[in-house]
XYZ file of C-alpha atoms in Angstrom:
369
model
C -0.048 0.056 -0.100
C 2.728 2.503 1.119
C 4.575 1.416 -2.139
C 1.463 2.263 -4.208
C 0.798 5.946 -2.954
C 4.661 6.794 -3.738
C 4.136 5.510 -7.103
C 1.186 7.594 -7.478
C 2.692 10.419 -5.591
C 6.347 10.685 -8.344
C 3.101 10.501 -11.189
C 2.178 13.923 -9.807
C 4.761 15.547 -9.573
C 5.964 14.036 -12.681
C 3.059 15.657 -14.420
C 2.437 19.152 -16.067
C 0.857 22.249 -15.085
C -2.662 22.968 -15.671
C -3.211 25.243 -17.995
C -5.129 27.451 -15.684
C -1.400 28.002 -14.388
C 0.427 28.560 -16.985
C -0.252 32.371 -17.200
C 0.947 32.917 -14.365
C 4.075 31.157 -14.367
C 4.792 33.358 -17.221
C 4.261 36.507 -16.163
C 6.248 35.979 -12.742
C 9.052 34.962 -15.590
C 8.936 37.111 -17.299
C 9.088 40.447 -14.692
C 11.698 38.133 -13.364
C 13.840 38.526 -16.806
C 12.510 42.143 -17.105
C 14.118 43.186 -13.561
C 17.111 41.365 -14.230
C 17.265 43.267 -17.431
C 16.432 46.608 -16.011
C 18.882 45.779 -13.066
C 21.410 45.192 -15.869
C 21.024 48.001 -17.963
C 21.671 50.139 -14.575
C 24.799 49.006 -13.194
C 26.122 48.870 -17.775
C 25.034 52.396 -17.443
C 26.524 53.191 -14.057
C 29.559 52.355 -15.444
C 30.014 53.381 -18.896
C 29.359 56.725 -17.184
C 31.324 56.747 -13.952
C 34.041 59.268 -13.351
C 37.674 58.945 -13.380
C 39.488 57.862 -10.330
C 42.149 60.970 -10.646
C 41.095 64.429 -10.684
C 43.682 65.337 -13.665
C 41.819 62.190 -16.159
C 38.765 64.250 -15.405
C 40.056 67.399 -16.513
C 42.074 66.107 -19.453
C 38.557 64.334 -19.839
C 36.066 67.185 -20.451
C 38.866 70.102 -20.735
C 41.667 68.820 -22.212
C 41.529 71.415 -25.905
C 41.156 74.435 -23.398
C 43.622 73.701 -20.610
C 45.900 73.947 -24.312
C 45.171 77.011 -24.855
C 44.863 77.820 -20.918
C 49.197 76.366 -21.239
C 50.081 78.834 -24.174
C 48.876 81.772 -22.977
C 50.450 80.618 -19.909
C 53.675 80.217 -21.124
C 53.674 83.882 -23.144
C 52.727 85.900 -19.947
C 55.703 83.828 -17.866
C 57.689 84.695 -21.159
C 57.130 88.145 -20.511
C 58.103 88.369 -16.657
C 61.756 88.574 -17.804
C 61.048 92.323 -20.244
C 59.692 95.322 -17.211
C 62.789 94.027 -14.588
C 65.399 94.533 -17.700
C 63.316 98.054 -18.889
C 64.053 98.957 -14.884
C 67.404 97.954 -15.024
C 68.407 100.139 -18.164
C 66.067 103.158 -17.003
C 67.999 103.837 -14.114
C 71.093 103.207 -15.516
C 70.510 106.134 -18.117
C 69.025 108.036 -15.806
C 72.510 107.869 -13.366
C 74.310 107.252 -16.323
C 73.663 109.311 -19.285
C 70.938 111.564 -17.869
C 69.847 111.562 -21.621
C 65.780 112.310 -20.225
C 64.914 111.111 -24.012
C 66.804 108.289 -23.791
C 64.646 107.286 -20.209
C 61.186 108.386 -21.896
C 61.633 105.868 -24.626
C 62.463 103.199 -22.263
C 59.567 103.913 -19.974
C 57.072 103.956 -22.481
C 58.486 100.241 -23.687
C 58.100 99.416 -20.223
C 54.392 100.490 -20.402
C 53.980 98.947 -23.384
C 55.053 96.050 -22.345
C 53.118 96.080 -19.114
C 50.052 96.812 -20.745
C 50.295 93.809 -22.639
C 51.360 91.327 -19.839
C 48.256 92.679 -18.095
C 45.957 91.909 -20.726
C 46.634 88.743 -21.797
C 46.428 88.132 -17.733
C 43.478 89.409 -18.025
C 42.162 87.323 -21.350
C 43.690 83.906 -18.879
C 41.980 84.258 -15.752
C 38.565 85.546 -17.608
C 38.745 81.937 -20.025
C 40.046 80.287 -16.610
C 36.779 81.550 -15.107
C 35.008 80.601 -18.329
C 36.460 76.258 -17.863
C 35.889 76.551 -14.039
C 32.253 77.538 -14.302
C 31.442 75.023 -17.001
C 32.964 71.972 -14.939
C 30.930 73.063 -12.054
C 27.795 73.490 -14.054
C 29.044 69.653 -15.590
C 29.606 68.547 -12.303
C 26.164 69.541 -11.018
C 24.374 67.741 -13.378
C 25.709 64.945 -12.954
C 25.381 64.300 -9.540
C 21.917 65.180 -9.520
C 20.870 62.671 -12.647
C 23.234 59.983 -10.457
C 21.607 60.685 -7.576
C 17.517 61.037 -9.377
C 18.249 57.610 -11.337
C 19.226 55.899 -7.717
C 15.195 55.233 -6.641
C 16.122 51.944 -4.938
C 17.970 53.880 -2.280
C 15.600 55.036 0.721
C 18.243 56.255 2.831
C 17.729 60.147 2.799
C 21.693 60.519 3.689
C 21.999 60.419 0.360
C 20.038 62.715 -0.728
C 21.614 65.244 2.028
C 25.294 64.890 0.378
C 23.450 64.959 -2.708
C 22.628 68.155 -1.993
C 25.827 69.174 -0.312
C 27.565 68.384 -3.538
C 25.449 70.354 -5.504
C 25.353 73.301 -3.886
C 28.909 73.412 -2.145
C 31.515 71.065 -3.212
C 31.045 71.273 -7.307
C 32.773 74.801 -6.183
C 35.863 73.807 -5.110
C 36.862 70.872 -7.881
C 35.524 72.993 -10.572
C 37.214 76.341 -9.787
C 40.256 73.975 -9.514
C 40.119 72.845 -13.473
C 40.811 76.167 -14.587
C 43.664 76.457 -13.002
C 45.051 73.100 -13.159
C 47.514 73.160 -15.608
C 47.705 76.758 -16.536
C 48.549 78.262 -12.981
C 51.674 75.851 -12.211
C 52.927 76.896 -15.892
C 52.625 80.515 -15.313
C 54.177 80.540 -11.762
C 56.896 78.053 -12.183
C 57.421 79.035 -15.642
C 57.959 83.148 -14.119
C 59.823 81.608 -10.660
C 62.585 80.257 -13.241
C 62.232 82.646 -15.760
C 63.743 85.737 -13.017
C 66.091 83.633 -10.873
C 66.980 82.641 -14.395
C 67.582 86.853 -15.329
C 68.763 87.593 -12.049
C 72.050 84.609 -12.462
C 72.303 86.310 -15.868
C 72.742 89.704 -14.215
C 75.366 88.911 -11.028
C 75.964 84.721 -9.704
C 76.671 85.736 -6.653
C 74.192 87.929 -5.440
C 71.349 85.041 -7.362
C 73.526 82.295 -4.907
C 72.810 84.302 -1.857
C 69.573 85.273 -2.572
C 68.543 81.941 -3.462
C 70.212 80.606 0.160
C 67.742 82.777 1.789
C 65.867 82.512 0.004
C 65.344 78.481 0.162
C 64.780 79.003 3.868
C 61.437 78.524 3.329
C 62.173 74.594 2.538
C 62.412 74.250 6.121
C 58.681 74.595 6.827
C 56.464 75.453 3.864
C 56.169 71.244 3.816
C 55.583 70.144 6.798
C 52.570 73.460 7.961
C 51.238 72.605 4.533
C 50.633 68.665 4.908
C 49.971 69.170 8.770
C 46.412 71.355 7.038
C 45.629 69.123 4.555
C 45.395 66.624 6.856
C 42.553 69.330 8.808
C 41.022 69.623 5.090
C 40.573 66.486 4.937
C 38.233 65.277 8.018
C 36.869 68.726 7.550
C 35.076 67.955 4.361
C 34.107 64.710 5.843
C 32.427 66.206 9.069
C 30.414 68.947 7.011
C 29.431 65.460 4.200
C 28.388 64.212 7.954
C 26.881 66.890 8.789
C 24.793 67.626 6.179
C 23.854 64.193 6.454
C 22.507 64.054 9.639
C 20.398 67.383 9.099
C 18.509 66.061 5.689
C 17.927 62.697 8.127
C 16.753 62.788 11.776
C 18.537 66.073 12.670
C 21.580 63.684 13.676
C 21.207 60.480 15.945
C 20.324 59.183 18.679
C 17.151 58.402 19.673
C 15.809 61.652 21.392
C 16.644 64.859 21.060
C 18.431 65.938 23.579
C 21.525 62.826 22.140
C 20.594 64.401 18.255
C 21.269 67.737 19.592
C 24.020 66.650 21.225
C 25.322 64.936 18.336
C 24.986 67.808 16.006
C 27.123 70.259 18.038
C 29.655 67.578 18.514
C 29.996 67.783 15.077
C 29.476 71.489 14.914
C 32.387 72.247 17.423
C 35.118 69.812 15.697
C 34.878 71.890 12.808
C 35.000 74.767 13.901
C 38.626 74.105 16.441
C 39.533 72.387 12.984
C 39.003 76.037 10.700
C 40.977 77.730 13.469
C 43.391 75.126 13.025
C 43.557 75.742 10.030
C 43.919 79.088 10.518
C 46.405 79.016 13.020
C 48.654 77.115 10.680
C 47.863 79.431 6.446
C 48.933 82.484 8.280
C 51.791 81.096 10.116
C 53.398 79.803 7.385
C 52.197 83.633 4.805
C 54.291 85.302 8.313
C 57.208 83.298 7.737
C 56.926 83.091 3.184
C 56.907 86.524 4.259
C 59.775 87.145 6.683
C 62.658 85.522 4.783
C 61.338 87.430 2.000
C 62.224 90.656 3.867
C 65.356 89.006 4.740
C 66.364 88.101 1.079
C 65.700 92.164 0.530
C 68.207 92.979 3.131
C 70.248 90.460 2.003
C 70.336 92.354 -1.891
C 71.149 95.112 -0.531
C 74.001 94.436 2.321
C 75.868 92.229 -0.774
C 74.774 94.939 -3.473
C 75.326 98.053 -2.378
C 78.568 96.493 -1.167
C 79.283 95.221 -5.022
C 78.084 98.710 -5.405
C 81.347 100.644 -3.226
C 83.839 98.924 -4.957
C 82.179 99.612 -8.747
C 81.542 96.729 -9.220
C 78.166 96.386 -9.613
C 75.519 98.921 -11.349
C 72.042 100.630 -9.093
C 70.366 100.100 -11.856
C 70.962 96.088 -11.028
C 70.506 96.638 -7.041
C 67.105 97.961 -8.681
C 66.523 95.011 -10.796
C 67.543 92.496 -8.085
C 65.031 93.807 -5.661
C 62.202 93.658 -8.023
C 63.337 90.229 -8.991
C 62.607 88.984 -5.405
C 59.592 89.773 -5.506
C 58.686 89.385 -8.749
C 59.547 85.446 -7.146
C 58.318 85.457 -4.193
C 54.200 85.738 -5.173
C 54.872 82.687 -7.667
C 56.285 81.004 -5.263
C 52.983 82.392 -2.858
C 50.994 80.494 -5.354
C 52.719 77.691 -6.078
C 52.416 76.966 -2.434
C 48.491 77.946 -2.380
C 48.088 76.227 -5.588
C 48.993 72.840 -4.313
C 46.420 73.850 -0.944
C 43.595 73.971 -3.481
C 45.173 70.807 -4.905
C 45.220 68.877 -1.786
C 41.305 69.656 -1.072
C 39.812 69.583 -5.312
C 41.162 65.663 -4.624
C 39.985 65.386 -1.295
C 36.912 66.227 -2.866
C 37.051 64.870 -6.302
C 37.089 61.736 -4.481
C 34.755 61.556 -2.386
C 31.914 62.932 -5.125
C 33.441 60.036 -7.864
C 32.237 57.669 -5.510
C 28.691 58.802 -5.104
C 28.180 58.927 -8.848
C 29.530 55.482 -8.757
C 28.094 54.036 -5.167
C 25.092 56.638 -4.599
C 23.592 53.613 -2.202
C 27.117 53.499 -0.430
C 26.640 57.129 1.008
C 25.671 56.334 3.896
C 28.933 54.841 4.666
C 31.157 57.425 4.973
C 32.935 57.740 8.382
C 34.949 60.772 9.857
C 38.345 59.045 10.173
C 40.294 59.289 13.731
C 41.691 62.633 14.208
């Protein structure tokens, strides 16, 4: 009896589904296939629209032609930087030597012409940079908005908070860096090398003495800059979490009191990080200015000694002082450039993570201080 029952059950299991069950099964199969197809398309779309991992790859991909044009403009500007120095030297030497007013007037007219040409090129360079930067900001905001809008499966409100933070604030530093990414180091580095080469051509020993005094900045600038960069990275991530909490339940914690305490802790941490950055940044600026003044005093001392021994013209000393001013400015701009580069790299890395893994926004944590 048991064996017959077993055979009967097996025969029933091997029987095909009834005609009334086929439409429901087919509908479920079609629905499952459609869901798998949509998921595959979403994954492929996310991979195809994923931004490059490196900020410089992103810059080249989105504005390669404009970067080349900006580099040409920057090279033209720094090549003109030597002209005013030589004209200053000749004007002073002509006034003290020959005393010919006509020659001095011609040299002054040439100086004004070079200054106008250099200023016009810098104006064009800066406006062009601004246009490239604003285009990058607009592109980033559109991309982040489209990516967040397409990710309908994530219901975490913190995702919207991070997306809003990027669209409103964090796209600006990254986009602003795009415009200056190649032209700024080329302009400032080229100006630095051109002016230093000109000073070596005029008086090698004075140039060496000035360079030794100026190189004292190597002792403190990298250390202070790294300290600023670390605090800037922590500040960005803290602001991210604060924005996410405000979009959600106003912070972690089961009660209003605990949520407020968590909010105040993050606000106080941001305040402390900002004050630390201020102290480090302005201390570095103070030390850089102090070293520059030491360089001016050294040029006046050594140059005055050469002039008293009739081995150097006064115009050369004037050109050296102007040259140190032109060296100090691009050096400071290069320091600022690398500071902005670090900030832009951190923010771009977080933005790229948002665009490649939108559902992982809430997993971003603050590193230990």
